[in-house]
Amino acid sequence: MRYSEQVKPVSYLKAHAADVLRGLAESGAPLVITQNGEARGVLQDVASYEATQKKLALLKLLALGNRDIDAGKLTPAREAIARLRAGKANAAEA
């Protein structure tokens, strides 16, 4: 997708808000809003926004994991699995 094809001035947004929102929901593509010829904001539908937030959260978890690896904070897989199984057993007893 080319963002250059998804650029509209703020005056277009004001005059066609309902159509813009409908288009966002249908295409899932973000829309760049300009003011005085300069990009000022980006609109996207809620589903795409939520998907983006989930992806960012996953990337953050991966980055934190990589930081732990770099710092030597490692646990052997067998030990981690044993702890998880023990936790499930304790949860089932509660």
Backbone as JSON, one array per atom type, in Angstrom:
{
  "sequence": "MRYSEQVKPVSYLKAHAADVLRGLAESGAPLVITQNGEARGVLQDVASYEATQKKLALLKLLALGNRDIDAGKLTPAREAIARLRAGKANAAEA",
  "N": [[0.84, -1.18, 0.0], [0.48, 2.21, -0.76], [1.12, 5.05, 0.98], [1.02, 7.59, -0.03], [-1.15, 7.67, -1.67], [-3.21, 7.8, 0.04], [-3.9, 10.33, 1.18], [-5.38, 13.19, 2.42], [-6.7, 16.52, 2.63], [-7.46, 18.41, 5.62], [-9.81, 19.82, 5.28], [-11.24, 18.22, 3.51], [-11.77, 16.05, 5.15], [-13.44, 17.27, 7.03], [-15.67, 17.87, 5.43], [-16.44, 15.38, 4.48], [-16.73, 13.44, 6.5], [-18.26, 11.14, 7.33], [-18.09, 9.47, 5.07], [-15.33, 9.11, 4.96], [-14.82, 7.73, 7.36], [-16.27, 5.4, 6.85], [-14.84, 4.41, 4.66], [-12.37, 3.93, 5.9], [-13.03, 1.82, 7.6], [-13.74, -0.13, 5.75], [-11.46, -0.51, 4.11], [-9.27, -0.66, 5.83], [-6.97, 0.68, 5.63], [-4.76, 3.27, 6.65], [-5.32, 6.84, 6.82], [-3.76, 9.74, 5.83], [-3.85, 12.95, 7.11], [-3.73, 16.24, 6.04], [-2.67, 19.6, 6.71], [-2.57, 22.81, 5.63], [-0.94, 21.86, 3.59], [0.89, 20.19, 4.82], [1.63, 17.09, 6.42], [-0.31, 16.22, 9.19], [-1.67, 14.46, 10.79], [-2.84, 11.08, 11.37], [-5.42, 8.92, 10.48], [-7.06, 5.96, 11.44], [-8.94, 2.9, 11.28], [-10.69, 1.4, 14.06], [-10.31, -1.39, 14.46], [-7.9, -1.89, 13.09], [-6.23, -0.23, 14.56], [-6.33, -1.46, 17.1], [-5.17, -3.92, 16.43], [-2.61, -3.06, 15.77], [-1.75, -2.11, 18.25], [-1.66, -4.52, 19.69], [0.38, -5.83, 18.31], [2.52, -4.13, 18.86], [2.7, -4.5, 21.63], [3.48, -7.18, 21.72], [5.96, -6.98, 20.42], [7.29, -5.45, 22.32], [7.41, -7.25, 24.46], [9.08, -9.18, 23.3], [11.4, -7.65, 22.96], [12.03, -7.14, 25.65], [12.54, -9.75, 26.47], [14.79, -10.31, 24.9], [16.54, -8.5, 26.05], [16.81, -9.59, 28.61], [18.08, -11.99, 27.88], [20.5, -10.99, 26.86], [21.49, -9.98, 29.23], [22.08, -12.24, 30.55], [20.14, -13.5, 32.02], [18.9, -16.27, 32.2], [16.97, -19.29, 32.1], [17.04, -22.75, 32.29], [15.15, -24.74, 29.98], [13.84, -27.06, 30.94], [13.66, -26.55, 33.66], [12.07, -24.25, 33.7], [9.69, -25.26, 32.58], [9.01, -27.13, 34.53], [8.49, -25.41, 36.67], [6.26, -24.06, 35.66], [4.44, -26.16, 35.45], [4.22, -26.86, 38.13], [3.06, -24.55, 39.1], [0.56, -24.64, 37.85], [-0.45, -26.89, 39.05], [-0.62, -26.02, 41.7], [-2.48, -23.98, 41.35], [-4.72, -25.44, 40.61], [-5.29, -26.73, 42.95], [-6.13, -24.71, 44.6]],
  "CA": [[0.0, 0.0, 0.0], [1.23, 3.46, -0.83], [0.47, 6.07, 1.8], [0.84, 8.81, -0.83], [-2.49, 7.6, -2.26], [-4.16, 7.92, 1.14], [-3.65, 11.64, 1.77], [-6.49, 14.13, 2.21], [-6.63, 17.71, 3.48], [-8.41, 18.43, 6.74], [-11.09, 20.32, 4.77], [-11.95, 17.06, 2.96], [-12.26, 15.29, 6.3], [-14.59, 18.0, 7.59], [-16.82, 17.8, 4.52], [-16.81, 14.0, 4.14], [-16.36, 12.62, 7.66], [-18.93, 9.83, 7.33], [-17.51, 8.68, 3.98], [-13.96, 8.78, 5.35], [-14.9, 6.67, 8.37], [-16.73, 4.18, 6.18], [-13.7, 3.95, 3.87], [-11.37, 3.38, 6.81], [-13.51, 0.52, 8.08], [-13.75, -1.07, 4.63], [-10.13, -0.8, 3.56], [-8.29, -0.9, 6.88], [-5.78, 1.49, 5.34], [-4.78, 4.56, 7.34], [-5.47, 8.04, 6.01], [-2.94, 10.87, 6.29], [-4.58, 14.22, 7.05], [-2.81, 17.37, 5.91], [-3.14, 20.95, 7.03], [-1.67, 23.74, 4.94], [-0.02, 21.11, 2.77], [1.8, 19.36, 5.62], [1.0, 15.99, 7.15], [-0.54, 16.6, 10.59], [-2.24, 13.37, 11.58], [-3.19, 9.84, 10.68], [-6.65, 8.27, 10.94], [-7.2, 4.56, 11.1], [-10.12, 2.3, 11.91], [-10.45, 0.87, 15.4], [-9.77, -2.75, 14.39], [-6.49, -1.78, 12.72], [-5.54, 0.37, 15.71], [-6.18, -2.5, 18.13], [-4.18, -4.9, 15.94], [-1.3, -2.41, 15.89], [-1.4, -2.08, 19.67], [-1.29, -5.88, 20.07], [1.7, -6.09, 17.73], [3.5, -3.36, 19.64], [2.87, -5.17, 22.92], [4.28, -8.38, 21.47], [7.33, -6.55, 20.15], [7.88, -5.03, 23.58], [7.75, -8.48, 25.2], [10.25, -9.76, 22.66], [12.56, -6.81, 23.29], [12.37, -7.39, 27.05], [13.15, -11.07, 26.5], [16.14, -10.19, 24.36], [17.35, -7.8, 27.04], [17.13, -10.59, 29.63], [19.08, -12.9, 27.31], [21.77, -10.26, 26.82], [21.96, -9.81, 30.61], [22.38, -13.55, 31.11], [19.04, -13.96, 32.87], [18.36, -17.43, 31.49], [16.54, -20.45, 32.88], [16.92, -23.93, 31.41], [13.77, -25.03, 29.6], [13.25, -28.07, 31.84], [13.33, -25.89, 34.94], [10.93, -23.35, 33.47], [8.5, -26.1, 32.4], [8.67, -27.7, 35.84], [7.86, -24.34, 37.46], [4.93, -23.82, 35.12], [3.58, -27.28, 35.85], [3.98, -26.73, 39.58], [2.12, -23.44, 39.27], [-0.77, -25.11, 37.45], [-0.91, -27.82, 40.11], [-0.99, -25.19, 42.85], [-3.7, -23.26, 40.98], [-5.82, -26.39, 40.61], [-5.6, -27.06, 44.35], [-6.71, -23.53, 45.27]],
  "C": [[0.88, 1.23, 0.0], [0.47, 4.53, -0.06], [0.23, 7.35, 1.01], [-0.54, 8.83, -1.5], [-3.58, 7.8, -1.22], [-3.94, 9.22, 1.9], [-4.82, 12.55, 1.42], [-6.29, 15.35, 3.1], [-7.7, 17.67, 4.56], [-9.78, 18.94, 6.28], [-11.91, 19.18, 4.16], [-12.54, 16.23, 4.09], [-13.49, 15.97, 6.89], [-15.84, 17.83, 6.73], [-17.31, 16.38, 4.28], [-16.52, 13.02, 5.28], [-16.98, 11.23, 7.62], [-18.35, 8.93, 6.25], [-16.1, 8.23, 4.34], [-13.97, 7.63, 6.35], [-15.34, 5.35, 7.76], [-15.58, 3.58, 5.36], [-12.61, 3.34, 4.73], [-11.76, 1.98, 7.26], [-13.45, -0.53, 6.97], [-12.36, -1.47, 4.2], [-9.12, -1.2, 4.63], [-7.02, -0.09, 6.69], [-5.86, 2.82, 6.07], [-4.88, 5.71, 6.34], [-4.65, 9.16, 6.62], [-3.74, 12.15, 6.08], [-3.56, 15.35, 7.01], [-3.5, 18.67, 6.31], [-2.12, 21.91, 6.46], [-0.58, 23.0, 4.18], [0.96, 20.22, 3.5], [1.03, 18.27, 6.35], [0.89, 16.37, 8.62], [-1.08, 15.46, 11.43], [-2.54, 12.18, 10.7], [-4.45, 9.29, 11.32], [-6.6, 6.81, 10.54], [-8.4, 3.99, 11.82], [-9.72, 1.63, 13.22], [-9.83, -0.52, 15.35], [-8.28, -2.73, 14.04], [-5.67, -1.2, 13.87], [-5.29, -0.68, 16.79], [-5.15, -3.55, 17.71], [-2.77, -4.33, 16.07], [-0.84, -2.4, 17.34], [-0.98, -3.47, 20.15], [0.1, -6.23, 19.54], [2.79, -5.36, 18.5], [3.76, -4.0, 21.0], [3.72, -6.42, 22.78], [5.74, -8.02, 21.21], [8.04, -6.1, 21.43], [8.28, -6.24, 24.41], [9.0, -9.14, 24.61], [11.52, -8.97, 22.98], [13.0, -7.03, 24.74], [13.03, -8.76, 27.21], [14.58, -11.04, 25.98], [17.07, -9.47, 25.34], [17.75, -8.75, 28.17], [18.19, -11.58, 29.13], [20.45, -12.23, 27.31], [22.37, -10.09, 28.21], [22.27, -11.14, 31.28], [21.31, -14.09, 32.04], [18.31, -15.09, 32.15], [17.96, -18.52, 32.48], [16.46, -21.63, 31.92], [15.45, -24.28, 31.18], [13.11, -26.03, 30.54], [12.83, -27.45, 33.17], [12.11, -24.99, 34.79], [9.64, -24.15, 33.32], [8.05, -26.69, 33.72], [7.99, -26.64, 36.71], [6.45, -24.06, 36.97], [3.96, -24.92, 35.53], [3.26, -27.23, 37.33], [2.98, -25.63, 39.85], [0.71, -23.85, 38.9], [-1.33, -26.06, 38.51], [-1.37, -27.04, 41.33], [-2.29, -24.44, 42.57], [-4.91, -24.19, 41.03], [-6.24, -26.75, 42.03], [-6.32, -25.93, 45.05], [-8.17, -23.38, 45.01]]
}
